[in-house]
Amino acid sequence: MSKSYNVAILGATGAVGRRMIEQLAQSTINVKSLKLLASSRSAGTKLEFKGQALTVEETTPDSFNGIDLVLSSAGGSVSKKFLPEAVKRGAVCVDNTSAFRMEEDVPLVVPEVNPDALKGHHGIIANPNCSTIQMMMALEPVRRKFGLKQIIVSTYQAASGAGQSALNEMKQEAQDFLDGKDMQADARILPTKGDKKHYPLAFNLLPQIDVLEDSGYSHEEWKMIHETKKIMLGDMNSDKIKVTATCVRVPVPIAHGESIYFMVEDTSATAQDIMQVVADFPGNVLEDDIKHQIYPQPINAVGKRETFVGRIRPDYENAGAFNMWVVSDNLLKGAAWNTVEIAEYLDKMDLLHQ
Ligand code: NAP
Ligand code: 3JM
């Protein structure tokens, strides 16, 4: 008989939090009780878990009394404020935000890729950024078999990655555009909430995700580079794999796309070999049949836990280099499902305790 747990979801009313409730209901985790936490704004809201209506509560440090497992997705500052309180009270926290990802004693985990990193946890486990996760799923099987020297990635990131309010904003802009109205006035959140200027996303592309840094890169690009090194090599600053990224927000509601150019160490690898290892990796679906125009598309990935990979082809001008196209639901494998899957691994590995 597996253990049962008192679980709390922090940020339960958000785009990710609502999917955490769904994914937890479908998981192998034996839930003794579930507490739904958010801010005072949505305290009193009722949400359903396994057919039962639960009332959302305002979060306070004492919300975590008696909780074994916290699934957290309410933004970095909320995690920084509350997760140490939850850990103090004995809970294990799986955090979806970037708050703790780069701390040395915090494992950064994609369960199919580096499950053993969970063994070193001290109460907090970080879920990587959505764009990093799907890239790790596509490239880890390649790294294991052929070695990886370099990754050059351009992302095509869905509006929902910036939260429910960003998705609503894009839909309003699209409506206004079609009605012949000015859509500039609707832009209040994107490219990123805290920044000085806001631009419409509907019928547009925004090459800024998260804040822009003095280096010239956006913080999202920085995350992809350093999270990749921490997950694949155990060192966020390793130079063993060179990584660079361009992150772009596109007017797609859900599911991120990525165009990935990569170089392997074993130059005898063929595109067929790459397809084989990608297809054999658990959690991946190879959709690569150019004769029949089969390739991954966001509209087909929505609601799925898998990572979809296609358009795998060699760079005929550069031995050992390839291109691929990767799509996954940013709210599921990129966030809620990867978090719940980490909790399933912690349970199975008997690590759901401090
Ligand atoms: P969202 O739709 O805006 O939802 C935000 C959630 O946080 C809501 O439940 C909100 O509750 C809650 N919240 C806000 N301030 C709070 C506070 N002071 N105390 C308690 N709860 C508070 O955003 P989302 O898309 O679900 O994303 C949430 C967070 O998850 C992001 O900020 C990000 O850090 C992380 N995330 C990670 C990934 C990833 O790549 N792994 C992807 C997406 C998001 P109210 O209803 O009360 O406002
Ligand atoms: C994805 O702290 C915040 O306001 C959230 C910003 C955010 C993050 C983050 O940095 O945690 C929005 C969307 C992420 C992420 O996963 O890195």
PDB file of N, CA and C in Angstrom, residues 156-220:
ATOM      1  N   TYR A 156       9.338  29.619 -30.017  1.00  0.00           N
ATOM      2  CA  TYR A 156       8.073  30.208 -30.500  1.00  0.00           C
ATOM      3  C   TYR A 156       7.079  29.962 -29.362  1.00  0.00           C
ATOM      4  N   GLN A 157       7.057  30.879 -28.369  1.00  0.00           N
ATOM      5  CA  GLN A 157       6.384  30.588 -27.100  1.00  0.00           C
ATOM      6  C   GLN A 157       4.958  31.140 -27.038  1.00  0.00           C
ATOM      7  N   ALA A 158       4.059  30.279 -26.544  1.00  0.00           N
ATOM      8  CA  ALA A 158       2.629  30.602 -26.494  1.00  0.00           C
ATOM      9  C   ALA A 158       2.320  31.668 -25.448  1.00  0.00           C
ATOM     10  N   ALA A 159       1.219  32.383 -25.667  1.00  0.00           N
ATOM     11  CA  ALA A 159       0.801  33.473 -24.768  1.00  0.00           C
ATOM     12  C   ALA A 159       0.541  32.978 -23.345  1.00  0.00           C
ATOM     13  N   SER A 160      -0.003  31.774 -23.195  1.00  0.00           N
ATOM     14  CA  SER A 160      -0.362  31.267 -21.869  1.00  0.00           C
ATOM     15  C   SER A 160       0.844  31.097 -20.956  1.00  0.00           C
ATOM     16  N   GLY A 161       2.045  31.074 -21.520  1.00  0.00           N
ATOM     17  CA  GLY A 161       3.265  30.985 -20.708  1.00  0.00           C
ATOM     18  C   GLY A 161       3.425  32.191 -19.804  1.00  0.00           C
ATOM     19  N   ALA A 162       2.763  33.291 -20.152  1.00  0.00           N
ATOM     20  CA  ALA A 162       2.846  34.499 -19.316  1.00  0.00           C
ATOM     21  C   ALA A 162       1.639  34.623 -18.393  1.00  0.00           C
ATOM     22  N   GLY A 163       0.862  33.538 -18.245  1.00  0.00           N
ATOM     23  CA  GLY A 163      -0.259  33.539 -17.302  1.00  0.00           C
ATOM     24  C   GLY A 163      -1.607  33.755 -17.975  1.00  0.00           C
ATOM     25  N   GLN A 164      -2.656  33.503 -17.190  1.00  0.00           N
ATOM     26  CA  GLN A 164      -4.026  33.592 -17.703  1.00  0.00           C
ATOM     27  C   GLN A 164      -4.326  34.998 -18.218  1.00  0.00           C
ATOM     28  N   SER A 165      -3.802  36.029 -17.513  1.00  0.00           N
ATOM     29  CA  SER A 165      -4.135  37.405 -17.904  1.00  0.00           C
ATOM     30  C   SER A 165      -3.515  37.761 -19.263  1.00  0.00           C
ATOM     31  N   ALA A 166      -2.338  37.212 -19.566  1.00  0.00           N
ATOM     32  CA  ALA A 166      -1.696  37.468 -20.869  1.00  0.00           C
ATOM     33  C   ALA A 166      -2.496  36.811 -21.993  1.00  0.00           C
ATOM     34  N   LEU A 167      -2.998  35.616 -21.714  1.00  0.00           N
ATOM     35  CA  LEU A 167      -3.821  34.916 -22.712  1.00  0.00           C
ATOM     36  C   LEU A 167      -5.108  35.703 -22.977  1.00  0.00           C
ATOM     37  N   ASN A 168      -5.727  36.194 -21.901  1.00  0.00           N
ATOM     38  CA  ASN A 168      -6.955  36.998 -22.059  1.00  0.00           C
ATOM     39  C   ASN A 168      -6.662  38.269 -22.855  1.00  0.00           C
ATOM     40  N   GLU A 169      -5.499  38.896 -22.566  1.00  0.00           N
ATOM     41  CA  GLU A 169      -5.128  40.126 -23.261  1.00  0.00           C
ATOM     42  C   GLU A 169      -4.976  39.876 -24.763  1.00  0.00           C
ATOM     43  N   MET A 170      -4.315  38.778 -25.126  1.00  0.00           N
ATOM     44  CA  MET A 170      -4.118  38.481 -26.555  1.00  0.00           C
ATOM     45  C   MET A 170      -5.458  38.247 -27.261  1.00  0.00           C
ATOM     46  N   LYS A 171      -6.379  37.548 -26.579  1.00  0.00           N
ATOM     47  CA  LYS A 171      -7.688  37.275 -27.192  1.00  0.00           C
ATOM     48  C   LYS A 171      -8.461  38.580 -27.407  1.00  0.00           C
ATOM     49  N   GLN A 172      -8.384  39.496 -26.432  1.00  0.00           N
ATOM     50  CA  GLN A 172      -9.066  40.790 -26.562  1.00  0.00           C
ATOM     51  C   GLN A 172      -8.471  41.588 -27.734  1.00  0.00           C
ATOM     52  N   GLU A 173      -7.136  41.554 -27.857  1.00  0.00           N
ATOM     53  CA  GLU A 173      -6.486  42.272 -28.973  1.00  0.00           C
ATOM     54  C   GLU A 173      -6.937  41.703 -30.314  1.00  0.00           C
ATOM     55  N   ALA A 174      -7.007  40.378 -30.385  1.00  0.00           N
ATOM     56  CA  ALA A 174      -7.413  39.735 -31.639  1.00  0.00           C
ATOM     57  C   ALA A 174      -8.843  40.155 -31.997  1.00  0.00           C
ATOM     58  N   GLN A 175      -9.731  40.176 -30.967  1.00  0.00           N
ATOM     59  CA  GLN A 175     -11.119  40.593 -31.190  1.00  0.00           C
ATOM     60  C   GLN A 175     -11.165  42.026 -31.696  1.00  0.00           C
ATOM     61  N   ASP A 176     -10.403  42.912 -31.048  1.00  0.00           N
ATOM     62  CA  ASP A 176     -10.392  44.328 -31.439  1.00  0.00           C
ATOM     63  C   ASP A 176      -9.859  44.490 -32.859  1.00  0.00           C
ATOM     64  N   PHE A 177      -8.797  43.756 -33.179  1.00  0.00           N
ATOM     65  CA  PHE A 177      -8.211  43.832 -34.523  1.00  0.00           C
ATOM     66  C   PHE A 177      -9.265  43.440 -35.567  1.00  0.00           C
ATOM     67  N   LEU A 178      -9.985  42.360 -35.318  1.00  0.00           N
ATOM     68  CA  LEU A 178     -10.987  41.872 -36.275  1.00  0.00           C
ATOM     69  C   LEU A 178     -12.182  42.819 -36.354  1.00  0.00           C
ATOM     70  N   ASP A 179     -12.438  43.540 -35.250  1.00  0.00           N
ATOM     71  CA  ASP A 179     -13.534  44.515 -35.237  1.00  0.00           C
ATOM     72  C   ASP A 179     -13.091  45.875 -35.794  1.00  0.00           C
ATOM     73  N   GLY A 180     -11.829  45.966 -36.251  1.00  0.00           N
ATOM     74  CA  GLY A 180     -11.323  47.221 -36.816  1.00  0.00           C
ATOM     75  C   GLY A 180     -10.982  48.264 -35.763  1.00  0.00           C
ATOM     76  N   LYS A 181     -10.852  47.831 -34.490  1.00  0.00           N
ATOM     77  CA  LYS A 181     -10.515  48.786 -33.410  1.00  0.00           C
ATOM     78  C   LYS A 181      -9.011  48.808 -33.156  1.00  0.00           C
ATOM     79  N   ASP A 182      -8.559  49.819 -32.390  1.00  0.00           N
ATOM     80  CA  ASP A 182      -7.138  49.934 -32.043  1.00  0.00           C
ATOM     81  C   ASP A 182      -6.790  48.916 -30.959  1.00  0.00           C
ATOM     82  N   MET A 183      -5.864  48.012 -31.256  1.00  0.00           N
ATOM     83  CA  MET A 183      -5.544  46.990 -30.244  1.00  0.00           C
ATOM     84  C   MET A 183      -4.364  47.385 -29.350  1.00  0.00           C
ATOM     85  N   GLN A 184      -3.701  48.507 -29.693  1.00  0.00           N
ATOM     86  CA  GLN A 184      -2.561  48.960 -28.874  1.00  0.00           C
ATOM     87  C   GLN A 184      -3.001  49.228 -27.429  1.00  0.00           C
ATOM     88  N   ALA A 185      -4.224  49.754 -27.285  1.00  0.00           N
ATOM     89  CA  ALA A 185      -4.722  50.161 -25.961  1.00  0.00           C
ATOM     90  C   ALA A 185      -4.898  48.971 -25.024  1.00  0.00           C
ATOM     91  N   ASP A 186      -5.033  47.756 -25.591  1.00  0.00           N
ATOM     92  CA  ASP A 186      -5.254  46.576 -24.739  1.00  0.00           C
ATOM     93  C   ASP A 186      -3.971  46.082 -24.074  1.00  0.00           C
ATOM     94  N   ALA A 187      -2.818  46.506 -24.602  1.00  0.00           N
ATOM     95  CA  ALA A 187      -1.549  45.916 -24.150  1.00  0.00           C
ATOM     96  C   ALA A 187      -1.137  46.464 -22.790  1.00  0.00           C
ATOM     97  N   ARG A 188      -1.294  45.636 -21.751  1.00  0.00           N
ATOM     98  CA  ARG A 188      -0.934  46.065 -20.390  1.00  0.00           C
ATOM     99  C   ARG A 188       0.025  45.088 -19.725  1.00  0.00           C
ATOM    100  N   ILE A 189       0.117  43.877 -20.272  1.00  0.00           N
ATOM    101  CA  ILE A 189       0.898  42.840 -19.593  1.00  0.00           C
ATOM    102  C   ILE A 189       2.121  42.421 -20.412  1.00  0.00           C
ATOM    103  N   LEU A 190       1.914  42.064 -21.650  1.00  0.00           N
ATOM    104  CA  LEU A 190       3.032  41.576 -22.463  1.00  0.00           C
ATOM    105  C   LEU A 190       3.871  42.735 -22.988  1.00  0.00           C
ATOM    106  N   PRO A 191       5.173  42.583 -23.263  1.00  0.00           N
ATOM    107  CA  PRO A 191       5.904  41.327 -23.192  1.00  0.00           C
ATOM    108  C   PRO A 191       6.099  40.783 -21.781  1.00  0.00           C
ATOM    109  N   THR A 192       6.201  41.678 -20.776  1.00  0.00           N
ATOM    110  CA  THR A 192       6.360  41.148 -19.420  1.00  0.00           C
ATOM    111  C   THR A 192       5.809  42.162 -18.419  1.00  0.00           C
ATOM    112  N   LYS A 193       5.064  41.634 -17.441  1.00  0.00           N
ATOM    113  CA  LYS A 193       4.235  42.449 -16.537  1.00  0.00           C
ATOM    114  C   LYS A 193       4.943  43.666 -15.952  1.00  0.00           C
ATOM    115  N   GLY A 194       6.126  43.451 -15.381  1.00  0.00           N
ATOM    116  CA  GLY A 194       6.768  44.521 -14.624  1.00  0.00           C
ATOM    117  C   GLY A 194       7.517  45.537 -15.475  1.00  0.00           C
ATOM    118  N   ASP A 195       7.539  45.400 -16.790  1.00  0.00           N
ATOM    119  CA  ASP A 195       8.392  46.275 -17.608  1.00  0.00           C
ATOM    120  C   ASP A 195       7.712  47.623 -17.888  1.00  0.00           C
ATOM    121  N   LYS A 196       8.489  48.561 -18.463  1.00  0.00           N
ATOM    122  CA  LYS A 196       7.971  49.913 -18.664  1.00  0.00           C
ATOM    123  C   LYS A 196       6.993  49.987 -19.837  1.00  0.00           C
ATOM    124  N   LYS A 197       7.321  49.274 -20.942  1.00  0.00           N
ATOM    125  CA  LYS A 197       6.477  49.362 -22.138  1.00  0.00           C
ATOM    126  C   LYS A 197       5.725  48.062 -22.377  1.00  0.00           C
ATOM    127  N   HIS A 198       4.535  48.191 -22.977  1.00  0.00           N
ATOM    128  CA  HIS A 198       3.743  47.004 -23.313  1.00  0.00           C
ATOM    129  C   HIS A 198       3.337  47.064 -24.781  1.00  0.00           C
ATOM    130  N   TYR A 199       3.352  45.915 -25.434  1.00  0.00           N
ATOM    131  CA  TYR A 199       3.041  45.832 -26.861  1.00  0.00           C
ATOM    132  C   TYR A 199       2.013  44.737 -27.104  1.00  0.00           C
ATOM    133  N   PRO A 200       1.183  44.894 -28.155  1.00  0.00           N
ATOM    134  CA  PRO A 200       0.217  43.835 -28.471  1.00  0.00           C
ATOM    135  C   PRO A 200       0.914  42.590 -29.015  1.00  0.00           C
ATOM    136  N   LEU A 201       0.319  41.431 -28.703  1.00  0.00           N
ATOM    137  CA  LEU A 201       0.850  40.161 -29.220  1.00  0.00           C
ATOM    138  C   LEU A 201       0.036  39.653 -30.412  1.00  0.00           C
ATOM    139  N   ALA A 202      -1.272  39.939 -30.425  1.00  0.00           N
ATOM    140  CA  ALA A 202      -2.112  39.430 -31.520  1.00  0.00           C
ATOM    141  C   ALA A 202      -1.565  39.925 -32.855  1.00  0.00           C
ATOM    142  N   PHE A 203      -1.477  39.055 -33.831  1.00  0.00           N
ATOM    143  CA  PHE A 203      -0.962  39.385 -35.177  1.00  0.00           C
ATOM    144  C   PHE A 203       0.420  40.015 -35.111  1.00  0.00           C
ATOM    145  N   ASN A 204       1.213  39.604 -34.121  1.00  0.00           N
ATOM    146  CA  ASN A 204       2.525  40.217 -33.908  1.00  0.00           C
ATOM    147  C   ASN A 204       3.490  39.152 -33.377  1.00  0.00           C
ATOM    148  N   LEU A 205       4.757  39.507 -33.235  1.00  0.00           N
ATOM    149  CA  LEU A 205       5.777  38.649 -32.611  1.00  0.00           C
ATOM    150  C   LEU A 205       6.573  39.526 -31.658  1.00  0.00           C
ATOM    151  N   LEU A 206       6.861  39.021 -30.454  1.00  0.00           N
ATOM    152  CA  LEU A 206       7.599  39.823 -29.474  1.00  0.00           C
ATOM    153  C   LEU A 206       8.894  39.106 -29.079  1.00  0.00           C
ATOM    154  N   PRO A 207      10.042  39.625 -29.527  1.00  0.00           N
ATOM    155  CA  PRO A 207      11.309  38.950 -29.195  1.00  0.00           C
ATOM    156  C   PRO A 207      11.822  39.340 -27.818  1.00  0.00           C
ATOM    157  N   GLN A 208      10.909  39.378 -26.849  1.00  0.00           N
ATOM    158  CA  GLN A 208      11.277  39.626 -25.449  1.00  0.00           C
ATOM    159  C   GLN A 208      10.398  38.763 -24.554  1.00  0.00           C
ATOM    160  N   ILE A 209      11.028  37.844 -23.792  1.00  0.00           N
ATOM    161  CA  ILE A 209      10.298  37.069 -22.783  1.00  0.00           C
ATOM    162  C   ILE A 209      11.043  37.240 -21.479  1.00  0.00           C
ATOM    163  N   ASP A 210      10.314  37.714 -20.448  1.00  0.00           N
ATOM    164  CA  ASP A 210      10.908  38.142 -19.182  1.00  0.00           C
ATOM    165  C   ASP A 210      11.739  39.411 -19.451  1.00  0.00           C
ATOM    166  N   VAL A 211      12.467  39.874 -18.467  1.00  0.00           N
ATOM    167  CA  VAL A 211      13.158  41.165 -18.603  1.00  0.00           C
ATOM    168  C   VAL A 211      14.399  41.058 -19.486  1.00  0.00           C
ATOM    169  N   LEU A 212      14.776  42.202 -20.091  1.00  0.00           N
ATOM    170  CA  LEU A 212      16.017  42.250 -20.882  1.00  0.00           C
ATOM    171  C   LEU A 212      17.163  42.618 -19.950  1.00  0.00           C
ATOM    172  N   GLU A 213      18.290  41.910 -20.127  1.00  0.00           N
ATOM    173  CA  GLU A 213      19.440  42.126 -19.234  1.00  0.00           C
ATOM    174  C   GLU A 213      20.533  42.923 -19.948  1.00  0.00           C
ATOM    175  N   ASP A 214      21.486  43.454 -19.177  1.00  0.00           N
ATOM    176  CA  ASP A 214      22.559  44.265 -19.752  1.00  0.00           C
ATOM    177  C   ASP A 214      23.397  43.475 -20.750  1.00  0.00           C
ATOM    178  N   SER A 215      23.409  42.145 -20.608  1.00  0.00           N
ATOM    179  CA  SER A 215      24.176  41.291 -21.524  1.00  0.00           C
ATOM    180  C   SER A 215      23.635  41.344 -22.945  1.00  0.00           C
ATOM    181  N   GLY A 216      22.384  41.835 -23.104  1.00  0.00           N
ATOM    182  CA  GLY A 216      21.749  41.826 -24.420  1.00  0.00           C
ATOM    183  C   GLY A 216      20.750  40.686 -24.568  1.00  0.00           C
ATOM    184  N   TYR A 217      20.812  39.725 -23.642  1.00  0.00           N
ATOM    185  CA  TYR A 217      19.878  38.590 -23.664  1.00  0.00           C
ATOM    186  C   TYR A 217      18.670  38.892 -22.769  1.00  0.00           C
ATOM    187  N   SER A 218      17.552  38.208 -23.065  1.00  0.00           N
ATOM    188  CA  SER A 218      16.416  38.290 -22.137  1.00  0.00           C
ATOM    189  C   SER A 218      16.665  37.287 -21.016  1.00  0.00           C
ATOM    190  N   HIS A 219      15.960  37.471 -19.893  1.00  0.00           N
ATOM    191  CA  HIS A 219      16.167  36.549 -18.767  1.00  0.00           C
ATOM    192  C   HIS A 219      15.706  35.137 -19.138  1.00  0.00           C
ATOM    193  N   GLU A 220      14.685  35.032 -19.987  1.00  0.00           N
ATOM    194  CA  GLU A 220      14.228  33.706 -20.433  1.00  0.00           C
ATOM    195  C   GLU A 220      15.350  32.989 -21.202  1.00  0.00           C
TER     196      GLU A 220
END
